[in-house]
PDB file of C-alpha atoms in Angstrom:
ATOM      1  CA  UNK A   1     -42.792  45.450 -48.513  1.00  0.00           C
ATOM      2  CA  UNK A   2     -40.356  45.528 -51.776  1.00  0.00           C
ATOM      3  CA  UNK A   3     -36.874  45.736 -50.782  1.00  0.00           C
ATOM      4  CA  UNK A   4     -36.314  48.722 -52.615  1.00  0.00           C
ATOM      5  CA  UNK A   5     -38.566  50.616 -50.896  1.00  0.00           C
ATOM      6  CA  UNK A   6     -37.470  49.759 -47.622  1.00  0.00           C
ATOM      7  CA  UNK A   7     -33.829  50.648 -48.577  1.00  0.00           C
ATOM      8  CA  UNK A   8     -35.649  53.998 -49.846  1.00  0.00           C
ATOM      9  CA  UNK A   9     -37.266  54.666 -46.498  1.00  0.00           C
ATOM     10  CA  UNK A  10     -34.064  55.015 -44.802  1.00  0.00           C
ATOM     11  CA  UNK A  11     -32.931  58.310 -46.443  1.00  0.00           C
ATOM     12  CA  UNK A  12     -33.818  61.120 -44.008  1.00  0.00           C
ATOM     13  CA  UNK A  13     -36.181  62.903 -46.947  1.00  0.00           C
ATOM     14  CA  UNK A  14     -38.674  65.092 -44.636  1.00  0.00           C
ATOM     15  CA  UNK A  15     -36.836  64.964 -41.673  1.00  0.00           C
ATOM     16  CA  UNK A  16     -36.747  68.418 -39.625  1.00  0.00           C
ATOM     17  CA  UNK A  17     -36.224  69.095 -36.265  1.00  0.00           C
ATOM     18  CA  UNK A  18     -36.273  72.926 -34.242  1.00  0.00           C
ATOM     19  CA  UNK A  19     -34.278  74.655 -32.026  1.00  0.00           C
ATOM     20  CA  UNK A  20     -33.924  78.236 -29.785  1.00  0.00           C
ATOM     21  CA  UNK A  21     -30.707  79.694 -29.355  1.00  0.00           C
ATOM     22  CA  UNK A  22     -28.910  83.016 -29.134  1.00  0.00           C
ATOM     23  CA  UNK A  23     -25.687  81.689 -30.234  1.00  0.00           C
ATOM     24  CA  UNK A  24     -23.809  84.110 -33.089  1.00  0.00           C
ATOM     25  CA  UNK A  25     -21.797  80.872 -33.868  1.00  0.00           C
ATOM     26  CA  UNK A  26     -23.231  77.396 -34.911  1.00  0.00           C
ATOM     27  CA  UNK A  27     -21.501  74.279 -35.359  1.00  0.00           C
ATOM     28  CA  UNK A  28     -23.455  71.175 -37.446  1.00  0.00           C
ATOM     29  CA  UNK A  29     -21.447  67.982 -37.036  1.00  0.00           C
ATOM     30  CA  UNK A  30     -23.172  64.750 -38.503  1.00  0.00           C
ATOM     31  CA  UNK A  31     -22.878  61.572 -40.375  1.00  0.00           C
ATOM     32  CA  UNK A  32     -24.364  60.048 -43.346  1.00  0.00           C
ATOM     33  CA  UNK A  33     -25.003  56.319 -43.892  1.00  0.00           C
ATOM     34  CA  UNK A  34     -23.843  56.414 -47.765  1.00  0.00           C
ATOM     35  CA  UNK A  35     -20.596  57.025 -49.075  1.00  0.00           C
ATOM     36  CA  UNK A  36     -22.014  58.574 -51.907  1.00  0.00           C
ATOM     37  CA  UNK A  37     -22.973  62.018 -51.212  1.00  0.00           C
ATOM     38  CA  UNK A  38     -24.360  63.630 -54.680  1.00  0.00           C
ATOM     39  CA  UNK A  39     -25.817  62.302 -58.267  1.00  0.00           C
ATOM     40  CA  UNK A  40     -25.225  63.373 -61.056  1.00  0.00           C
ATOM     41  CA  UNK A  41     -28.143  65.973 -61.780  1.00  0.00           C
ATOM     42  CA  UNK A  42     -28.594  66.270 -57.707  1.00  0.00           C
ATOM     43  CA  UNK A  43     -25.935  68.077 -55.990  1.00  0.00           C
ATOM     44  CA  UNK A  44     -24.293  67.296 -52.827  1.00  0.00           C
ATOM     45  CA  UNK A  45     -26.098  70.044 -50.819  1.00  0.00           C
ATOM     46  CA  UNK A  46     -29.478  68.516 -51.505  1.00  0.00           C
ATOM     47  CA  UNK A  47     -28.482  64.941 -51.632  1.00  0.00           C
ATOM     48  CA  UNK A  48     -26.042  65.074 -47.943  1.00  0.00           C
ATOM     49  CA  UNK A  49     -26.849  68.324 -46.850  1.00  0.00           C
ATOM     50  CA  UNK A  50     -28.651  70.170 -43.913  1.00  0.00           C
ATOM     51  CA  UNK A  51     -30.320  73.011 -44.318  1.00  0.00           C
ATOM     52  CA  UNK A  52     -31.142  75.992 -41.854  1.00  0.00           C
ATOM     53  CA  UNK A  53     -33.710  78.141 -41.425  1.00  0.00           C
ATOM     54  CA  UNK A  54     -34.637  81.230 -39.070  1.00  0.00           C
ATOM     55  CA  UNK A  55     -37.996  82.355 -37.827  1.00  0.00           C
ATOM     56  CA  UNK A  56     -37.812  86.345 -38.896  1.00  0.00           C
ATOM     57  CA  UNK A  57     -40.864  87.592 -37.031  1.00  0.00           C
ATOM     58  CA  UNK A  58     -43.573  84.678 -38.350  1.00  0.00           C
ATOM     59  CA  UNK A  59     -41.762  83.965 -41.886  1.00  0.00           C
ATOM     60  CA  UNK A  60     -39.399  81.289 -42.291  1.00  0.00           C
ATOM     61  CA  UNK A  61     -36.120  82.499 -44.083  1.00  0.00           C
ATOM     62  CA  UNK A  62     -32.968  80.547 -45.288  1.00  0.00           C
ATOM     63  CA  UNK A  63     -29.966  81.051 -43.161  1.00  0.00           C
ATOM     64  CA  UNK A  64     -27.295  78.595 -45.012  1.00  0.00           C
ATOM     65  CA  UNK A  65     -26.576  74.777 -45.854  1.00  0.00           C
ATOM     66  CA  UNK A  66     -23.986  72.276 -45.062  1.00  0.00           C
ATOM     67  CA  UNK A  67     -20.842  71.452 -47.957  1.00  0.00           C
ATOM     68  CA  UNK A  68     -20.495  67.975 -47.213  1.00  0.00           C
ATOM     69  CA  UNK A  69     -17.628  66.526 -48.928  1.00  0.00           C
ATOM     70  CA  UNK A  70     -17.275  63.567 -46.773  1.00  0.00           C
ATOM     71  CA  UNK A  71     -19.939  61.061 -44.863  1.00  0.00           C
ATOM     72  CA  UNK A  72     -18.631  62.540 -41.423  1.00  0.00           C
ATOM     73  CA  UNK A  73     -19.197  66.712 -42.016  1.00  0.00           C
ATOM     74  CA  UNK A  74     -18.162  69.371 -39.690  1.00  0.00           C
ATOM     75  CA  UNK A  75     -19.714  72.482 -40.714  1.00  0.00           C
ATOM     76  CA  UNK A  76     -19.480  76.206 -38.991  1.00  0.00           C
ATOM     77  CA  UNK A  77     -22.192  78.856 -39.422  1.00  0.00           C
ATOM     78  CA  UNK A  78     -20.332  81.879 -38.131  1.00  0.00           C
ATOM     79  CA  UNK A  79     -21.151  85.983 -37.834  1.00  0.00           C
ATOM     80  CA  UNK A  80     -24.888  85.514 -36.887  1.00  0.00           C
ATOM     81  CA  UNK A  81     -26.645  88.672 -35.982  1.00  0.00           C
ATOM     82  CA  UNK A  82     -27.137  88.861 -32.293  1.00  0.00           C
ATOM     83  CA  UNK A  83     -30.859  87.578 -30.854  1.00  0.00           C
ATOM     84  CA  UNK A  84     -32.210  84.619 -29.779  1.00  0.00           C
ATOM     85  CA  UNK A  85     -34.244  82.878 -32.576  1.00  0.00           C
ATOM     86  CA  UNK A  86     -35.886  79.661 -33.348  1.00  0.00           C
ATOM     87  CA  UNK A  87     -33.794  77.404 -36.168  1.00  0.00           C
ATOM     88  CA  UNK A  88     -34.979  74.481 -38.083  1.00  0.00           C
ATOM     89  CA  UNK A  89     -32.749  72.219 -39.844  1.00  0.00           C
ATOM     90  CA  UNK A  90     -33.671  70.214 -42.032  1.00  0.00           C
ATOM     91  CA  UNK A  91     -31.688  66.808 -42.593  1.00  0.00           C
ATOM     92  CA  UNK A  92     -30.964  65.167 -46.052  1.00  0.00           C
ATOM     93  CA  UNK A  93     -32.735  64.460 -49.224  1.00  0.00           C
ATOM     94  CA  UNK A  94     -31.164  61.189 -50.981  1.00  0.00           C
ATOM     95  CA  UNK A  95     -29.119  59.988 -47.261  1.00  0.00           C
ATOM     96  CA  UNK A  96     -29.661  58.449 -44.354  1.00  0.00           C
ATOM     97  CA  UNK A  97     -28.666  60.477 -41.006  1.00  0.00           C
ATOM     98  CA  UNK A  98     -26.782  58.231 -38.978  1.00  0.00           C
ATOM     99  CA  UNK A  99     -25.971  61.169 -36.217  1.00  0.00           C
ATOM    100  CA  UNK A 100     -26.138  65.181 -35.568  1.00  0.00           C
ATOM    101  CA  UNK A 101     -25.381  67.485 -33.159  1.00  0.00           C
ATOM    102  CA  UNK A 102     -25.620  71.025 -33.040  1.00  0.00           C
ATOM    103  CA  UNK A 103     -22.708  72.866 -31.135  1.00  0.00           C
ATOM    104  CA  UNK A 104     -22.757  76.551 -29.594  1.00  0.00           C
ATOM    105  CA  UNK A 105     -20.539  78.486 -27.494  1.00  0.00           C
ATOM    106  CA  UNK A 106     -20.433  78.545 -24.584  1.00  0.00           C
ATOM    107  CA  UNK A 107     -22.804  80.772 -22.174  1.00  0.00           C
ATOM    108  CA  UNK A 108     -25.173  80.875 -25.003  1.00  0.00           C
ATOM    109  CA  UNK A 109     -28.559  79.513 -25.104  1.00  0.00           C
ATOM    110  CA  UNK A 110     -29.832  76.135 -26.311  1.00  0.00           C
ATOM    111  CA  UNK A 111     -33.426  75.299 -26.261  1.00  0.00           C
ATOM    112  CA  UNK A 112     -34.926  71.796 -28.474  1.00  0.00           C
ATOM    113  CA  UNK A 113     -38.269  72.377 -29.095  1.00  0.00           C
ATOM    114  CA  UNK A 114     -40.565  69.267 -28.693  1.00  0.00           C
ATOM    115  CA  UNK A 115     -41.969  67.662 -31.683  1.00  0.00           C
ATOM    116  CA  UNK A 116     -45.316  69.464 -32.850  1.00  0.00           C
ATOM    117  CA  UNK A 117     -48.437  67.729 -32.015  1.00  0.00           C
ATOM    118  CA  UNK A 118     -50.346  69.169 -34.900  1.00  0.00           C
ATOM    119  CA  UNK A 119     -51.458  66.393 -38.214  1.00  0.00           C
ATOM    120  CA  UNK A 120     -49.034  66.074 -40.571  1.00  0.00           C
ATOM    121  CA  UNK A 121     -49.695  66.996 -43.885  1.00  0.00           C
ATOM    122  CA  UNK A 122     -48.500  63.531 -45.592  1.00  0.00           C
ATOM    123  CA  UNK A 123     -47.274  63.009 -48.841  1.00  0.00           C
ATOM    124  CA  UNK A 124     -46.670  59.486 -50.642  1.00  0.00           C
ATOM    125  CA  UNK A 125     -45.215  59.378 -54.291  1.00  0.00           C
ATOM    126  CA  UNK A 126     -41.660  59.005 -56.155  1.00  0.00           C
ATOM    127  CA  UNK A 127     -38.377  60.645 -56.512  1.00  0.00           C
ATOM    128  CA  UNK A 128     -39.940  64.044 -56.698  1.00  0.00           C
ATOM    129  CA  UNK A 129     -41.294  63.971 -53.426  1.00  0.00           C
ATOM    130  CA  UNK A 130     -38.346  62.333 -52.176  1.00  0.00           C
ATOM    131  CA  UNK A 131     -36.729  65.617 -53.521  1.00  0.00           C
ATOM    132  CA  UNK A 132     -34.941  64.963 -56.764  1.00  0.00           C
ATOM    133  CA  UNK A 133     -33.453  67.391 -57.711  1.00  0.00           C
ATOM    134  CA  UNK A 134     -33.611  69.928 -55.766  1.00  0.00           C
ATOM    135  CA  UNK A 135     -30.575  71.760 -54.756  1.00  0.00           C
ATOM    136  CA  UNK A 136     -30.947  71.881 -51.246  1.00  0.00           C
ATOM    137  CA  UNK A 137     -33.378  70.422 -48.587  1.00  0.00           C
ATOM    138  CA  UNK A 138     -35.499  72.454 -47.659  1.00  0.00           C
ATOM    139  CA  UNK A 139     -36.466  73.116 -51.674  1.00  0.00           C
ATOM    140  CA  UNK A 140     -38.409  70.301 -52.189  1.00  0.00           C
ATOM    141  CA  UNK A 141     -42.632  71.530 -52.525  1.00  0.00           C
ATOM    142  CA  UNK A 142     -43.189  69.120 -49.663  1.00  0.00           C
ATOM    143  CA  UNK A 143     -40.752  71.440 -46.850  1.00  0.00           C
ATOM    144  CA  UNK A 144     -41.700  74.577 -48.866  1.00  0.00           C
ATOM    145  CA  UNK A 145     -45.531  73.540 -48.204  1.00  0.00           C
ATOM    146  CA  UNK A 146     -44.604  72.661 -44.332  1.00  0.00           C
ATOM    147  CA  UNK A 147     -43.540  76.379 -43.536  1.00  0.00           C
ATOM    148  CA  UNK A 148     -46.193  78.169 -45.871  1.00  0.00           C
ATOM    149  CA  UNK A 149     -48.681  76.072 -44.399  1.00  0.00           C
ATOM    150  CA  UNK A 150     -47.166  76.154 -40.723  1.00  0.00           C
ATOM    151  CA  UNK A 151     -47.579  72.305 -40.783  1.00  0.00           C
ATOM    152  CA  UNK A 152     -45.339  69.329 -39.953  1.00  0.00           C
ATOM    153  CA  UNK A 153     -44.795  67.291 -43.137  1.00  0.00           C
ATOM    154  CA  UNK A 154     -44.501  63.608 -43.317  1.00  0.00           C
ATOM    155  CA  UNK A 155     -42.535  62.842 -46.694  1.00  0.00           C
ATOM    156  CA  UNK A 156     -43.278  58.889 -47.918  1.00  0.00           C
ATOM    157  CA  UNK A 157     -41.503  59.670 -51.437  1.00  0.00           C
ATOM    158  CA  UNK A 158     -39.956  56.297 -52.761  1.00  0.00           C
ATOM    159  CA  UNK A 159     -37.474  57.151 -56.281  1.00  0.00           C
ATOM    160  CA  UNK A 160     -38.919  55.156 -58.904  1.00  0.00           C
ATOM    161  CA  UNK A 161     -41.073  53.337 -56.952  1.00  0.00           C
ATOM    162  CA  UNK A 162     -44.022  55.898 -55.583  1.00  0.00           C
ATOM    163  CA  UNK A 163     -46.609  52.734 -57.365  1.00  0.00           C
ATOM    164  CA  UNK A 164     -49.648  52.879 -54.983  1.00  0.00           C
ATOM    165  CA  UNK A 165     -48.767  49.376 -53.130  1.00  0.00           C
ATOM    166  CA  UNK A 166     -50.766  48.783 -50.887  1.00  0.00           C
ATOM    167  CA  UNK A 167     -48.565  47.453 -48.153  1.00  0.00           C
ATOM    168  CA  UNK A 168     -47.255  51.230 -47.963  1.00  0.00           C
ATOM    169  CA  UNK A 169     -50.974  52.617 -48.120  1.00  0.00           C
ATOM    170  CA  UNK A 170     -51.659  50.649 -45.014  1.00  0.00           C
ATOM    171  CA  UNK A 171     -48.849  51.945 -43.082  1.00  0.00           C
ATOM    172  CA  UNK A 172     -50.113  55.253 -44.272  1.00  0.00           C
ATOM    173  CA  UNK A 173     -53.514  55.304 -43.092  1.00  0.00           C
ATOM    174  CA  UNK A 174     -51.894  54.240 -39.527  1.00  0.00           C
ATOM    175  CA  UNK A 175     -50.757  57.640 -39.934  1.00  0.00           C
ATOM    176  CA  UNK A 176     -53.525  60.660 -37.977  1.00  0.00           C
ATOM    177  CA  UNK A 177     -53.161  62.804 -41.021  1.00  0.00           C
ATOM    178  CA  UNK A 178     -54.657  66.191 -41.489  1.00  0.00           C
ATOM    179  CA  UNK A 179     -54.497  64.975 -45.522  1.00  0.00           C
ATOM    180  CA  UNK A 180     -52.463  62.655 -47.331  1.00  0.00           C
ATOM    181  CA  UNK A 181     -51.496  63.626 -50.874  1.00  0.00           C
ATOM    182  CA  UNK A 182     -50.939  61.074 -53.500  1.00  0.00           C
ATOM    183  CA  UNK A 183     -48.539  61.752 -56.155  1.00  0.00           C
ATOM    184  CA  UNK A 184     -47.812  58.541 -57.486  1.00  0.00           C
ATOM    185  CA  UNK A 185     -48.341  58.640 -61.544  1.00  0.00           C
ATOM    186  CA  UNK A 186     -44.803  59.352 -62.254  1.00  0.00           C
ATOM    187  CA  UNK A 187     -43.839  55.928 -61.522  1.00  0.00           C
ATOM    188  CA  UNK A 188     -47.020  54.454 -63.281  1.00  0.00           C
ATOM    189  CA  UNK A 189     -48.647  53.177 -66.526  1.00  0.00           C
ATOM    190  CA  UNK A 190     -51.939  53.986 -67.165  1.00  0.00           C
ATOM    191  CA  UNK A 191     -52.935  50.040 -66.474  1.00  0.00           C
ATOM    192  CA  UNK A 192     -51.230  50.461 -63.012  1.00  0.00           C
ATOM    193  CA  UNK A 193     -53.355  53.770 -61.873  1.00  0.00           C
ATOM    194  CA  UNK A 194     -56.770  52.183 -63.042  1.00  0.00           C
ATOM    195  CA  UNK A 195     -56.177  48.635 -61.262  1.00  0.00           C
ATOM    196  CA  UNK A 196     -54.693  50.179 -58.280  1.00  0.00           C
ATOM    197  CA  UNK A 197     -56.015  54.039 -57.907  1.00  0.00           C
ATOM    198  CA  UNK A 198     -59.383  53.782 -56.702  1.00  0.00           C
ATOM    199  CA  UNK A 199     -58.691  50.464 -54.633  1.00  0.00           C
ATOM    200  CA  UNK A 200     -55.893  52.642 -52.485  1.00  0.00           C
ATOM    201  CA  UNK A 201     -58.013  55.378 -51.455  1.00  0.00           C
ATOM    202  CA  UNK A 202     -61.090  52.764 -50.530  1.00  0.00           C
ATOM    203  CA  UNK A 203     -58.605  51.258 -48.958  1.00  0.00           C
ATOM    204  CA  UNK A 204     -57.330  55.067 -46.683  1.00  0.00           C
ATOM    205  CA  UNK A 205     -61.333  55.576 -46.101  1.00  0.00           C
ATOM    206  CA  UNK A 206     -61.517  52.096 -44.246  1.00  0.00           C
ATOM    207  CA  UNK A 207     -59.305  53.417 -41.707  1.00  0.00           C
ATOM    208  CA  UNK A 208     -59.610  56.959 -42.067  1.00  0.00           C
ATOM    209  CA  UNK A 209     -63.491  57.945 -43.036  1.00  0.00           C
ATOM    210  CA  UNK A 210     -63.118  62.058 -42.994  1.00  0.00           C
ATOM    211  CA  UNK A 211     -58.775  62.749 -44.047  1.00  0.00           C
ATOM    212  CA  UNK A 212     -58.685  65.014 -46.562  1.00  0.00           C
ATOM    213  CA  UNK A 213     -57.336  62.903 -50.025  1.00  0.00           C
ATOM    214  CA  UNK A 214     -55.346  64.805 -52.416  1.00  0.00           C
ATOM    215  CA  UNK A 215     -55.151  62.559 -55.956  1.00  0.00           C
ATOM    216  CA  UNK A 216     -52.277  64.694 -58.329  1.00  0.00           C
ATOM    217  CA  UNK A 217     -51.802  63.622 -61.825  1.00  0.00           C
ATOM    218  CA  UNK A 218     -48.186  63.210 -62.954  1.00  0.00           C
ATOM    219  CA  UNK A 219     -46.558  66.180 -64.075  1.00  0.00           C
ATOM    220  CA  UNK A 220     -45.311  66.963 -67.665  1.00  0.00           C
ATOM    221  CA  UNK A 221     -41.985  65.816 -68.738  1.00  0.00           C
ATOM    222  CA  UNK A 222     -40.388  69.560 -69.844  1.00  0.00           C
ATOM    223  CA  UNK A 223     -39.508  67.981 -73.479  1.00  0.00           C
ATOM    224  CA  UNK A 224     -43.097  66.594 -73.871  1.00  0.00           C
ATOM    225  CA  UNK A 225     -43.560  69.629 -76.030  1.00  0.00           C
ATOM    226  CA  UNK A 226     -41.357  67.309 -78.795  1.00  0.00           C
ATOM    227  CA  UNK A 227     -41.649  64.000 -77.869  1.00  0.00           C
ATOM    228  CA  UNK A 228     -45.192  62.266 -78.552  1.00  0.00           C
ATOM    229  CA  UNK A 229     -44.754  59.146 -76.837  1.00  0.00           C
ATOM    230  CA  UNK A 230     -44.337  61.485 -73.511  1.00  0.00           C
ATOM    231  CA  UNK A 231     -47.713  63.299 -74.505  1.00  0.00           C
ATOM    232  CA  UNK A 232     -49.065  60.445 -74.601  1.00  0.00           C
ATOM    233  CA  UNK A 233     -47.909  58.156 -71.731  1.00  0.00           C
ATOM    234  CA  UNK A 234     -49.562  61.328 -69.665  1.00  0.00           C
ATOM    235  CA  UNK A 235     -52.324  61.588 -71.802  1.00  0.00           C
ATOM    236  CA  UNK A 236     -53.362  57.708 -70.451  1.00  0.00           C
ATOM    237  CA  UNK A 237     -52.298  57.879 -67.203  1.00  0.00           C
ATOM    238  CA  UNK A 238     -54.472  60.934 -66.713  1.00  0.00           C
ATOM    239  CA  UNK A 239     -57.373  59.736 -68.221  1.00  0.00           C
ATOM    240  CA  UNK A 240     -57.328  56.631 -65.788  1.00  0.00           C
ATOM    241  CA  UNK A 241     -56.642  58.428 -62.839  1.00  0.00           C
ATOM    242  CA  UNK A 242     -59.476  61.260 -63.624  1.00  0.00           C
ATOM    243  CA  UNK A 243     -61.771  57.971 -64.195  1.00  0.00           C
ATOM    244  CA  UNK A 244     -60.996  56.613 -60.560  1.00  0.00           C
ATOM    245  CA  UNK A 245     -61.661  59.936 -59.290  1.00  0.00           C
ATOM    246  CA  UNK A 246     -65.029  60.357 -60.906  1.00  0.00           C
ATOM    247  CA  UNK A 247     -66.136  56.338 -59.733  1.00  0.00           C
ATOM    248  CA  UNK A 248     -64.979  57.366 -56.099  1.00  0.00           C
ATOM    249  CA  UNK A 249     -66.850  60.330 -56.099  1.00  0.00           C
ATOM    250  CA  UNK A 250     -70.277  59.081 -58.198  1.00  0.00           C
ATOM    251  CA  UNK A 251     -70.055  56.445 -55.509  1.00  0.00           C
ATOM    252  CA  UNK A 252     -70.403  58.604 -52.692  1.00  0.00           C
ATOM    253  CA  UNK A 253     -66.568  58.923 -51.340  1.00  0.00           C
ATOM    254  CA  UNK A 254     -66.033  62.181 -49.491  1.00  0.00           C
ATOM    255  CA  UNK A 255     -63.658  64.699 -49.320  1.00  0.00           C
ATOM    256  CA  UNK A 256     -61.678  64.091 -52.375  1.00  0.00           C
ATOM    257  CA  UNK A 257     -59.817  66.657 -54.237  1.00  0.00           C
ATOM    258  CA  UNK A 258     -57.769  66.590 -57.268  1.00  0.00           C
ATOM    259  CA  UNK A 259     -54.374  68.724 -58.735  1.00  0.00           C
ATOM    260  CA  UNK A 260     -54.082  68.789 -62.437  1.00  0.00           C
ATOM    261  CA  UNK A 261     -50.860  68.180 -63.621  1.00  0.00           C
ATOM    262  CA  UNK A 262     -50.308  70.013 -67.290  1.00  0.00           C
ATOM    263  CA  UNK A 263     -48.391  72.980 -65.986  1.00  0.00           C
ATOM    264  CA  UNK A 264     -47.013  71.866 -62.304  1.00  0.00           C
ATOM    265  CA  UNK A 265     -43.658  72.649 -63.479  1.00  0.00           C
ATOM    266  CA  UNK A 266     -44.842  75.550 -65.134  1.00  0.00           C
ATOM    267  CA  UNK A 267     -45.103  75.759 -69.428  1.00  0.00           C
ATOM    268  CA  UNK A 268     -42.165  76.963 -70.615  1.00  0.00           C
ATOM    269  CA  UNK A 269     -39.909  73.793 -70.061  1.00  0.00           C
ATOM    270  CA  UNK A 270     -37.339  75.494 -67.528  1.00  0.00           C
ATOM    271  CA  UNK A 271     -39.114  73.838 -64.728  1.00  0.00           C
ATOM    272  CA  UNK A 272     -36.810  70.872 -64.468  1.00  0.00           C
ATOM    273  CA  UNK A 273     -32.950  69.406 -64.143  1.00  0.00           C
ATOM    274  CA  UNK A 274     -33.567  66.770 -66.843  1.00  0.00           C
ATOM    275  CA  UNK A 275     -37.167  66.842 -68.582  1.00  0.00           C
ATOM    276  CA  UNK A 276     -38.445  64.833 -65.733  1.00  0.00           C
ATOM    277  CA  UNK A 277     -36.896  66.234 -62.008  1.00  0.00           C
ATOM    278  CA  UNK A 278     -37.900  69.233 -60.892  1.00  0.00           C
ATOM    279  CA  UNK A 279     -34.869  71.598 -60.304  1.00  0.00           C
ATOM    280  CA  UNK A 280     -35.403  74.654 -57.395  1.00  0.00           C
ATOM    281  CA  UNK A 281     -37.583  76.748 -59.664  1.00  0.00           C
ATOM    282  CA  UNK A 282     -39.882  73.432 -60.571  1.00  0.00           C
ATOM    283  CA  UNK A 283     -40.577  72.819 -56.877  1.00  0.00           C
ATOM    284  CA  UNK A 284     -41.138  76.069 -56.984  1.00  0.00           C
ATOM    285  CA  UNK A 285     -43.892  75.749 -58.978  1.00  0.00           C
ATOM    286  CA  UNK A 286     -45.059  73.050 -57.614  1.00  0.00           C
ATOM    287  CA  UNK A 287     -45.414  74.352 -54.114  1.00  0.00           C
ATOM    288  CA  UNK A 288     -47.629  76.929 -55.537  1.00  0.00           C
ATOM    289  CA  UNK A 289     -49.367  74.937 -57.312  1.00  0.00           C
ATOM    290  CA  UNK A 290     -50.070  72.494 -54.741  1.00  0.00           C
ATOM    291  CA  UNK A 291     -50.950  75.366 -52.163  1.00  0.00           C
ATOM    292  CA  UNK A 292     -54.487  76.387 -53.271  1.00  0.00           C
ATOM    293  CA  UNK A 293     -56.110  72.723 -52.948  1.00  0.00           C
ATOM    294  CA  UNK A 294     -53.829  72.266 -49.694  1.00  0.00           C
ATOM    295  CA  UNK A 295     -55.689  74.820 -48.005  1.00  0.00           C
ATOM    296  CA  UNK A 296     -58.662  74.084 -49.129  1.00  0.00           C
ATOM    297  CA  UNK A 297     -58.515  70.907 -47.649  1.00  0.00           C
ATOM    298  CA  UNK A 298     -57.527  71.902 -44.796  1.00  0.00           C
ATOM    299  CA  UNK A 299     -60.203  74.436 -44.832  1.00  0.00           C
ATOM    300  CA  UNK A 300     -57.654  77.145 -44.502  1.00  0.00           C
ATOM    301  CA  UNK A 301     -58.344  80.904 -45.850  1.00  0.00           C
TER     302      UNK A 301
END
């Protein structure tokens, strides 16, 4: 595997874990592995951060997100309506976790919930599954997917280098998927997609004969509107992946589906941070976008 991508596969993108408590007081005390805790168009809240959510009744709803200013945080969440509730915390975007603990007061209840058992819904592409840019992490499509979906999410996205390798594609048939969604053009040329595409997912069905594959085209840079050379590098790449699609399928292939990408961050060019990175409305759009051929997939109503 490329160096790069290795480095890559150490931020904590995707990472959630779950928790019961009654505490009215919470105390998030961690460590990140980088020194450098936001970007430029990424702030430190998505980049560092953690992110909580609550179960209220069967809907997941945000309860508040770490301020990291440091690589060693201590954060309080304080004046928590009384009740015992199930958390999940999601860890950060663009960082490695090298440590957290959760602290409550005590006589309260703590209760880690085991992992879930159910297939992952796993998604391999580039910085925009990674997460760039959203604000915080539990705004990237792929964590707002895992709690409309009620799925655990397995996030392979690699920042500038999402390029169908297959040395990644066979680690990610190893995973028991209940679909893998490939979102890889963003990082690709047209001559990439059409000598790689269709060999990748031949190469998934060797291993896995039935998983659901979800093929999404790259979405539109939010200044393509002006800039040809952008209409057209998605123009190609399109084309060749739609072509892959249509051999796998005219070639007997099962189980394939496929996500346009003309309007994933919507069509009036407010769907991103800079023409190319979704910002917290964009993976908004996404996520719903996405949604409809998830369930389908997945054969859910």
């Amino acid at each position: 595997m490329r160096p790069p991508v290795w480095e890559l596969s150490r931020d904590s993108a995707g990472l959630a874990f779950r928790f019961n408590t009654d505490a009215t007081e919470l105390k998030i005390r961690y460590s990140v592995g980088d020194k450098n805790l936001a970007m430029p168009h990424m702030p430190a809240t998505g980049v560092s951060g953690v992110d909580l959510y609550a179960l209220d009744g069967e809907t997941w709803k945000w309860v508040d997100v770490t301020r990291p200013t440091t690589p060693d945080t201590l954060y309080t969440i304080s004046e928590i309506d009384p009740g015992k509730r199930t958390y999940m915390a999601y860890l950060p975007l663009y960082n490695s976790t090298v440590k957290i603990e959760i602290g409550v007061p005590k006589g309260t209840q703590f209760e880690p919930i085991a992992p879930r058992q159910e297939k992952p819904i796993v998604f391999y592409g580039t910085s925009i599954t990674h997460g760039a840019c959203a604000s915080r992490p539990g705004l990237c499509h792929p964590a707002i997917l895992g709690r409309r979906l009620d799925r655990p999410v397995i996030n392979l996205g690699f920042s500038g280098n999402g390029k169908m390798e297959p040395e990644v594609v066979a680690l990610l048939a190893e995973i028991d998927a209940a679909v893998y969604v490939i979102d890889c053009l963003p990082n690709m040329n047209s001559q990439e997609v059409t000598e790689r595409a269709e060999k990748i997912i031949r190469q998934i069905r060797e291993v896995r004969p039935d998983t659901p594959i979800v093929l999404v085209e790259d979405r539109s840079f939010t200044n393509s509107w002006i800039r040809k050379s952008k209409r057209d590098h998605h123009a190609d790449s399109r084309a060749a992946l739609i072509r892959a699609f249509d051999l796998l399928v005219s070639s007997g292939v099962k189980n394939l589906h496929y996500i346009e990408g003309e309007a994933l961050l919507g069509d009036d060019t407010e769907g991103a941070t800079d023409g190319s990175h979704p910002n917290d409305l964009g993976f908004m759009r996404q996520a719903d976008a996405f949604e409809p051929e998830l369930r389908k997939a997945l054969g859910m109503k």
